[in-house]
Coordinates of C-alpha atoms and ligand atoms in Angstrom, one line a residue:
M232 CA -25.2 -44.8 97.3
P233 CA -23.3 -42.5 95.2
V234 CA -24.8 -39.4 93.9
C235 CA -24.7 -38.6 90.0
I236 CA -25.3 -35.2 88.9
L237 CA -25.9 -34.0 85.2
A238 CA -25.2 -29.9 85.2
I239 CA -25.7 -27.6 82.0
E240 CA -24.1 -24.5 81.7
S241 CA -25.8 -21.9 79.4
S242 CA -25.4 -18.2 80.6
C243 CA -23.3 -16.7 77.7
D244 CA -21.8 -18.1 74.7
E245 CA -20.5 -21.6 75.7
T246 CA -22.8 -24.5 75.7
A247 CA -21.5 -27.0 78.6
A248 CA -22.5 -30.2 80.3
A249 CA -20.6 -32.2 83.0
I250 CA -21.4 -35.0 85.0
C251 CA -20.3 -35.1 88.7
K252 CA -20.1 -38.2 90.8
D253 CA -19.8 -37.8 94.6
G254 CA -18.0 -34.5 94.1
R255 CA -15.6 -36.0 91.4
I256 CA -16.1 -34.3 87.9
L257 CA -16.4 -37.5 85.5
S258 CA -16.7 -35.4 82.2
N259 CA -16.6 -31.8 81.5
V260 CA -17.8 -30.9 77.9
I261 CA -17.5 -27.2 76.6
V262 CA -19.0 -26.5 72.9
N263 CA -17.6 -22.8 72.0
Q264 CA -19.8 -21.0 69.7
T265 CA -17.7 -19.3 67.0
I266 CA -20.6 -17.5 65.3
H267 CA -19.9 -14.3 67.3
E268 CA -16.2 -13.7 66.1
K269 CA -17.2 -11.7 63.2
Y270 CA -19.5 -9.6 65.3
G271 CA -16.8 -8.4 67.7
G272 CA -18.6 -9.7 70.7
V273 CA -21.5 -11.9 71.8
V274 CA -24.9 -11.5 70.0
P275 CA -27.5 -12.6 72.7
E276 CA -30.1 -14.0 69.9
L277 CA -27.3 -16.0 68.2
A278 CA -26.3 -17.4 71.4
S279 CA -29.7 -18.7 72.4
R280 CA -30.0 -20.4 68.8
A281 CA -26.5 -21.7 69.2
H282 CA -27.3 -23.3 72.5
L283 CA -30.3 -25.0 71.0
Q284 CA -28.1 -26.8 68.6
N285 CA -25.2 -27.6 70.8
I286 CA -27.0 -28.9 73.9
V287 CA -28.2 -32.2 72.8
P288 CA -24.8 -33.4 71.4
G289 CA -23.1 -31.6 74.4
V290 CA -25.1 -33.5 77.0
D291 CA -24.6 -36.9 75.1
E292 CA -20.9 -36.3 74.9
A293 CA -20.8 -35.6 78.7
L294 CA -22.7 -38.7 79.5
S295 CA -20.7 -40.9 77.1
T296 CA -17.3 -39.7 78.4
A297 CA -18.4 -40.4 81.8
N298 CA -20.0 -43.6 80.9
C299 CA -23.3 -42.7 82.3
Q300 CA -27.0 -42.9 81.3
L301 CA -29.6 -40.5 81.7
S302 CA -31.7 -43.1 83.6
T303 CA -28.8 -43.4 86.3
I304 CA -28.6 -39.5 87.0
D305 CA -29.6 -38.6 90.6
A306 CA -30.3 -35.0 89.9
F307 CA -30.3 -32.4 86.9
A308 CA -28.6 -29.0 87.7
F309 CA -28.6 -25.8 85.5
T310 CA -27.3 -22.3 85.9
Q311 CA -30.2 -20.2 87.0
S312 CA -28.5 -16.7 87.1
P313 CA -26.9 -14.3 86.0
G314 CA -26.6 -14.4 82.3
L315 CA -28.2 -13.5 78.9
I316 CA -31.8 -14.6 79.5
G317 CA -32.4 -16.2 76.3
A318 CA -29.3 -18.3 76.6
L319 CA -30.2 -19.2 80.3
L320 CA -33.9 -20.3 79.2
V321 CA -32.3 -23.0 76.9
G322 CA -30.4 -24.8 79.7
A323 CA -33.2 -24.3 82.2
Q324 CA -35.8 -25.6 80.1
F325 CA -33.4 -28.7 79.0
A326 CA -33.0 -29.3 82.7
K327 CA -36.5 -28.9 83.9
S328 CA -37.6 -31.5 81.2
L329 CA -35.1 -33.9 82.2
S330 CA -36.1 -33.6 85.8
L331 CA -39.8 -34.0 84.9
V332 CA -39.3 -37.0 82.5
F333 CA -36.8 -38.8 85.0
N334 CA -38.7 -37.6 88.3
K335 CA -35.3 -36.6 89.8
P336 CA -34.8 -33.4 91.5
L337 CA -34.0 -30.2 89.9
I338 CA -30.7 -28.0 91.2
A339 CA -30.6 -24.3 90.3
V340 CA -27.3 -22.8 90.6
H341 CA -25.8 -19.1 90.6
H342 CA -23.0 -18.9 88.0
M343 CA -21.0 -16.7 90.4
Q344 CA -21.1 -19.1 93.3
A345 CA -20.0 -21.8 91.0
H346 CA -16.9 -19.9 89.8
V347 CA -16.1 -19.7 93.2
L348 CA -16.6 -23.5 94.1
S349 CA -14.8 -24.4 91.2
N350 CA -11.7 -24.4 93.6
L351 CA -13.2 -27.4 95.2
I352 CA -12.7 -29.3 92.0
P353 CA -9.0 -30.4 92.4
E354 CA -7.7 -32.8 94.8
N355 CA -5.7 -29.8 96.5
K356 CA -8.8 -27.9 97.8
P357 CA -8.7 -24.8 100.2
D358 CA -9.8 -25.0 103.6
F359 CA -12.7 -22.7 104.9
P360 CA -12.8 -19.9 105.2
F361 CA -11.0 -18.8 102.0
L362 CA -11.2 -15.5 99.8
C363 CA -12.0 -15.7 96.1
L364 CA -10.8 -13.2 93.5
T365 CA -13.3 -14.0 90.7
V366 CA -12.4 -12.1 87.6
S367 CA -14.4 -12.8 84.4
G368 CA -15.7 -10.7 81.4
G369 CA -18.7 -9.9 83.2
H370 CA -17.7 -9.8 86.9
T371 CA -14.9 -8.9 89.3
Q372 CA -15.5 -9.6 92.8
I373 CA -13.8 -10.7 96.2
V374 CA -15.9 -13.3 97.7
L375 CA -15.5 -14.5 101.3
C376 CA -16.4 -18.0 101.6
E377 CA -17.3 -19.6 104.9
D378 CA -18.7 -22.7 103.8
Y379 CA -19.8 -24.7 100.8
L380 CA -23.1 -22.6 100.4
K381 CA -22.5 -19.7 102.7
M382 CA -20.5 -17.0 100.8
K383 CA -20.7 -13.4 100.5
V384 CA -19.3 -10.5 98.2
I385 CA -17.0 -8.2 100.1
G386 CA -15.7 -6.1 97.1
Q387 CA -16.8 -5.8 93.6
T388 CA -16.3 -3.5 90.4
L389 CA -18.5 -0.2 90.3
D390 CA -18.2 -0.1 86.5
D391 CA -16.3 -2.6 84.2
A392 CA -15.1 -6.0 85.0
A393 CA -11.5 -6.9 84.6
G394 CA -12.2 -9.1 81.5
E395 CA -13.8 -6.0 80.0
A396 CA -10.7 -3.9 80.9
F397 CA -8.5 -6.1 79.0
D398 CA -11.0 -6.7 76.0
K399 CA -11.8 -2.8 75.8
S400 CA -8.1 -1.8 76.0
A401 CA -7.5 -4.4 73.2
K402 CA -10.0 -2.8 71.2
L403 CA -8.5 0.6 71.5
L404 CA -5.1 -1.0 70.1
G405 CA -7.2 -2.4 67.0
L406 CA -6.9 -6.1 68.3
P407 CA -10.0 -8.6 67.8
Y408 CA -12.6 -9.8 70.2
P409 CA -11.8 -11.2 73.0
G410 CA -8.6 -9.3 73.1
G411 CA -7.8 -10.3 76.6
P412 CA -5.6 -13.3 75.6
L413 CA -3.8 -11.3 72.9
I414 CA -2.9 -8.6 75.5
D415 CA -1.3 -11.4 77.5
K416 CA 0.6 -12.9 74.4
Y417 CA 2.0 -9.6 73.5
A418 CA 2.8 -8.5 77.0
Q419 CA 5.1 -11.5 77.5
H420 CA 7.7 -9.9 75.3
G421 CA 7.2 -6.1 76.6
D422 CA 8.3 -4.1 79.4
P423 CA 5.7 -3.4 82.0
D424 CA 7.2 -0.1 83.4
K425 CA 7.6 1.6 79.9
F426 CA 4.1 3.3 80.2
K427 CA 2.5 4.5 83.3
F428 CA -1.0 4.3 84.0
S429 CA -2.5 5.5 87.3
E430 CA -4.1 3.4 89.7
P431 CA -7.9 4.4 90.5
Q432 CA -8.4 5.2 94.2
I433 CA -11.5 3.6 95.3
D434 CA -12.7 3.2 98.7
G435 CA -12.7 -0.1 100.5
L436 CA -12.6 -3.6 98.5
N437 CA -14.4 -2.3 95.4
F438 CA -12.7 -1.6 92.2
S439 CA -13.2 0.5 88.9
F440 CA -11.8 0.0 85.7
S441 CA -13.5 2.7 83.5
G442 CA -11.0 5.5 84.2
L443 CA -8.1 3.3 83.1
K444 CA -10.0 2.8 79.8
T445 CA -10.4 6.6 79.3
A446 CA -6.8 7.0 80.2
I447 CA -5.7 4.6 77.8
L448 CA -7.9 6.1 74.9
Y449 CA -6.4 9.5 75.6
F450 CA -2.7 7.9 75.8
I451 CA -3.2 6.4 72.4
L452 CA -4.8 9.3 70.6
E453 CA -1.9 11.7 72.0
N454 CA 0.8 9.3 71.0
K455 CA -0.8 8.6 67.4
N456 CA -0.9 12.4 67.0
Q457 CA 2.7 12.4 67.0
N458 CA 3.4 9.0 65.3
V459 CA 0.9 7.2 63.3
S460 CA 2.6 4.0 63.6
F461 CA 2.9 4.4 67.6
I462 CA 0.9 1.4 68.4
E463 CA 2.6 -0.9 65.9
E464 CA 6.1 0.1 67.0
N465 CA 5.3 -0.2 70.9
L466 CA 2.6 -2.8 70.9
H467 CA 4.6 -5.3 73.2
D468 CA 5.5 -2.5 75.9
I469 CA 1.8 -0.8 75.8
C470 CA 0.2 -4.3 76.4
A471 CA 2.9 -5.3 79.2
S472 CA 1.9 -1.8 80.9
I473 CA -1.7 -2.3 80.6
Q474 CA -1.6 -5.8 81.8
Q475 CA 0.6 -4.7 84.8
R476 CA -2.0 -2.0 85.9
I477 CA -5.0 -4.3 85.6
V478 CA -3.0 -7.0 87.9
T479 CA -1.6 -4.5 90.5
I480 CA -5.2 -3.0 90.8
L481 CA -6.6 -6.4 91.3
L482 CA -3.8 -7.7 93.8
N483 CA -3.7 -4.5 95.8
K484 CA -7.6 -4.9 96.7
L485 CA -6.9 -8.6 97.3
K486 CA -4.1 -8.0 100.0
K487 CA -6.6 -5.5 101.5
A488 CA -9.1 -8.2 101.8
A489 CA -6.7 -10.5 103.1
E490 CA -5.5 -8.0 105.7
Q491 CA -8.9 -7.1 106.8
T492 CA -10.3 -10.6 107.4
G493 CA -7.1 -12.2 108.4
I494 CA -7.8 -15.1 106.0
K495 CA -4.6 -16.8 104.4
N496 CA -6.6 -19.4 102.1
I497 CA -6.7 -17.4 98.9
C498 CA -8.1 -18.4 95.4
L499 CA -8.4 -17.3 92.0
A500 CA -11.5 -17.9 89.6
G501 CA -13.0 -16.9 86.4
G502 CA -11.8 -16.5 82.7
V503 CA -9.3 -13.8 83.5
S504 CA -7.3 -15.9 85.9
A505 CA -5.9 -17.6 82.7
N506 CA -3.9 -14.4 82.4
S507 CA -0.2 -15.3 82.5
G508 CA 0.9 -12.2 84.4
L509 CA -2.0 -12.4 87.1
R510 CA -1.1 -15.8 87.7
R511 CA 2.7 -15.3 88.3
C512 CA 1.9 -12.1 90.4
F513 CA -0.6 -14.0 92.5
E514 CA 1.6 -16.6 93.5
E515 CA 4.5 -14.1 94.0
T516 CA 2.2 -12.2 96.3
G517 CA 0.9 -15.2 97.9
K518 CA 4.7 -16.1 98.9
Q519 CA 5.2 -12.6 100.4
M520 CA 2.2 -12.5 102.5
G521 CA 2.4 -16.2 103.5
W522 CA -0.9 -17.3 101.7
K523 CA -1.8 -20.5 100.5
T524 CA -2.8 -19.9 96.9
F525 CA -5.2 -21.9 94.6
I526 CA -6.1 -21.4 91.1
P527 CA -8.4 -24.1 89.4
P528 CA -7.2 -25.9 86.1
F529 CA -7.7 -23.9 83.2
E530 CA -10.9 -26.0 82.0
Y531 CA -12.6 -25.0 85.1
C532 CA -11.7 -21.1 84.9
T533 CA -13.4 -20.2 81.9
D534 CA -17.1 -21.0 81.7
N535 CA -17.9 -24.6 82.2
A536 CA -20.5 -26.8 83.6
G537 CA -18.1 -28.9 86.0
M538 CA -18.3 -25.6 88.3
I539 CA -22.1 -25.9 88.2
A540 CA -22.0 -29.7 88.8
I541 CA -19.7 -29.4 92.1
T542 CA -21.8 -26.8 93.2
A543 CA -25.0 -28.7 92.5
Y544 CA -23.4 -31.7 94.3
Y545 CA -23.0 -29.4 97.7
K546 CA -26.8 -28.2 97.2
Y547 CA -27.8 -31.8 96.8
L548 CA -26.2 -32.9 100.0
A549 CA -27.8 -29.9 101.6
G550 CA -31.3 -30.9 100.3
D551 CA -31.7 -27.5 98.4
F552 CA -33.7 -28.4 95.5
A553 CA -35.6 -26.1 93.0
E554 CA -39.2 -26.3 92.2
L555 CA -40.2 -26.9 88.3
S556 CA -42.1 -23.6 88.4
I557 CA -38.4 -21.8 88.8
S558 CA -37.4 -19.3 86.1
P559 CA -34.0 -18.1 85.2
S560 CA -33.0 -14.7 85.7
A561 CA -30.8 -12.2 84.0
R562 CA -29.5 -10.8 87.7
A563 CA -30.1 -12.2 90.6
E564 CA -28.3 -11.9 94.1
W565 CA -27.1 -15.4 95.3
Ligands
LIG163 O1 -15.1 -16.4 82.9 P1 -15.0 -16.2 81.4 O2 -14.9 -17.3 80.5 O3 -16.5 -15.8 80.8 C1 -17.4 -14.9 81.5 O4 -18.0 -15.4 82.5 O5 -17.3 -13.7 81.2 O6 -14.1 -14.7 81.1 C2 -14.2 -14.4 80.0 C3 -13.1 -13.3 80.0 C4 -13.0 -12.3 78.5 O7 -12.9 -11.0 79.0 C5 -11.4 -12.5 78.0 O8 -10.8 -11.7 77.6 C6 -10.8 -12.8 79.6 O9 -11.4 -13.6 80.4 N1 -9.5 -13.7 79.3 C7 -8.3 -13.2 79.5 C8 -7.2 -14.4 79.1 N2 -8.1 -15.4 78.9 C9 -9.3 -14.9 79.0 N3 -7.8 -11.9 80.0 C10 -6.6 -11.8 80.0 N4 -5.6 -12.6 79.7 C11 -6.0 -14.1 79.5 N5 -4.9 -14.8 79.1
LIG164 ZN1 -18.6 -16.8 84.0

């Protein structure tokens, strides 16, 4: 009998629902919350309220696109951790209620584990073991994935995430939130070697981006002191130089991880993997190092329920179900 799973993701500001049948994603609906734009960042309370408004239409659309009905779903999955607690609660309660009403198993999924397994959605999947560089607005991790549900974090950021490094740099340049995609856009017409930002010296496979943020702040203040239009006149080159430094910080650690582990199947995941400079350098580095490289399609890189559904599918096969008493958690190890 085929296994059909309905998954819900509500950890931050995307309300998402997806249907997965035997490991194939039949629908992947993402309802974006635009309300946060005017506040320059995600407002947790507003995110929870928007999830409440979006969740029923989002789930309905996921079911109708997949041509499924609630009564034919075999298990209900949700993001249990990490995330904004009020936002997580909406998805968790919704999935629990469906599990109770239809008397079908409940599956709790760790959001970061799901980002890694988003690489198993496309036809062309990495073999185990593989390494995954997960880069998002909240996390920067190198994960060693030995099997579907067996993975460990071997490197992570000690302070800001890569997405925050992009967004905070953009804010210093006066760009709106989230500034990552704008830095990417302007960088495409800039000279990445025009301005030099030093690479932080961090032991092992861990990252740090807070020093870069401070360096950019002083770089802007000093240059604006001499020329008030410095940013406007150099925006493309500044963005290209910042982007190049963030990308080299990420890829130098990834190279180190690949050398240390001897693993050559290397994946990207998370919202920052949309960055065109990172994608290009990742592919070039892969060719130089003899890696097999994998990047999920864009809709599975940013927060989505397809990745929750694929993870839930492997948990279903492993019989890894949750009790109805389970609570979401803002922070939890996997
Ligand atoms: O994975 P994601 O959608 O949400 C989190 O789980 O955080 O990642 C969002 C992050 C934001 O920081 C955003 O600025 C960044 O991904 N981002 C980008 C690009 N597209 C999204 N950063 C740089 N270049 C991009 N093209
Ligand atoms: Zn995420």
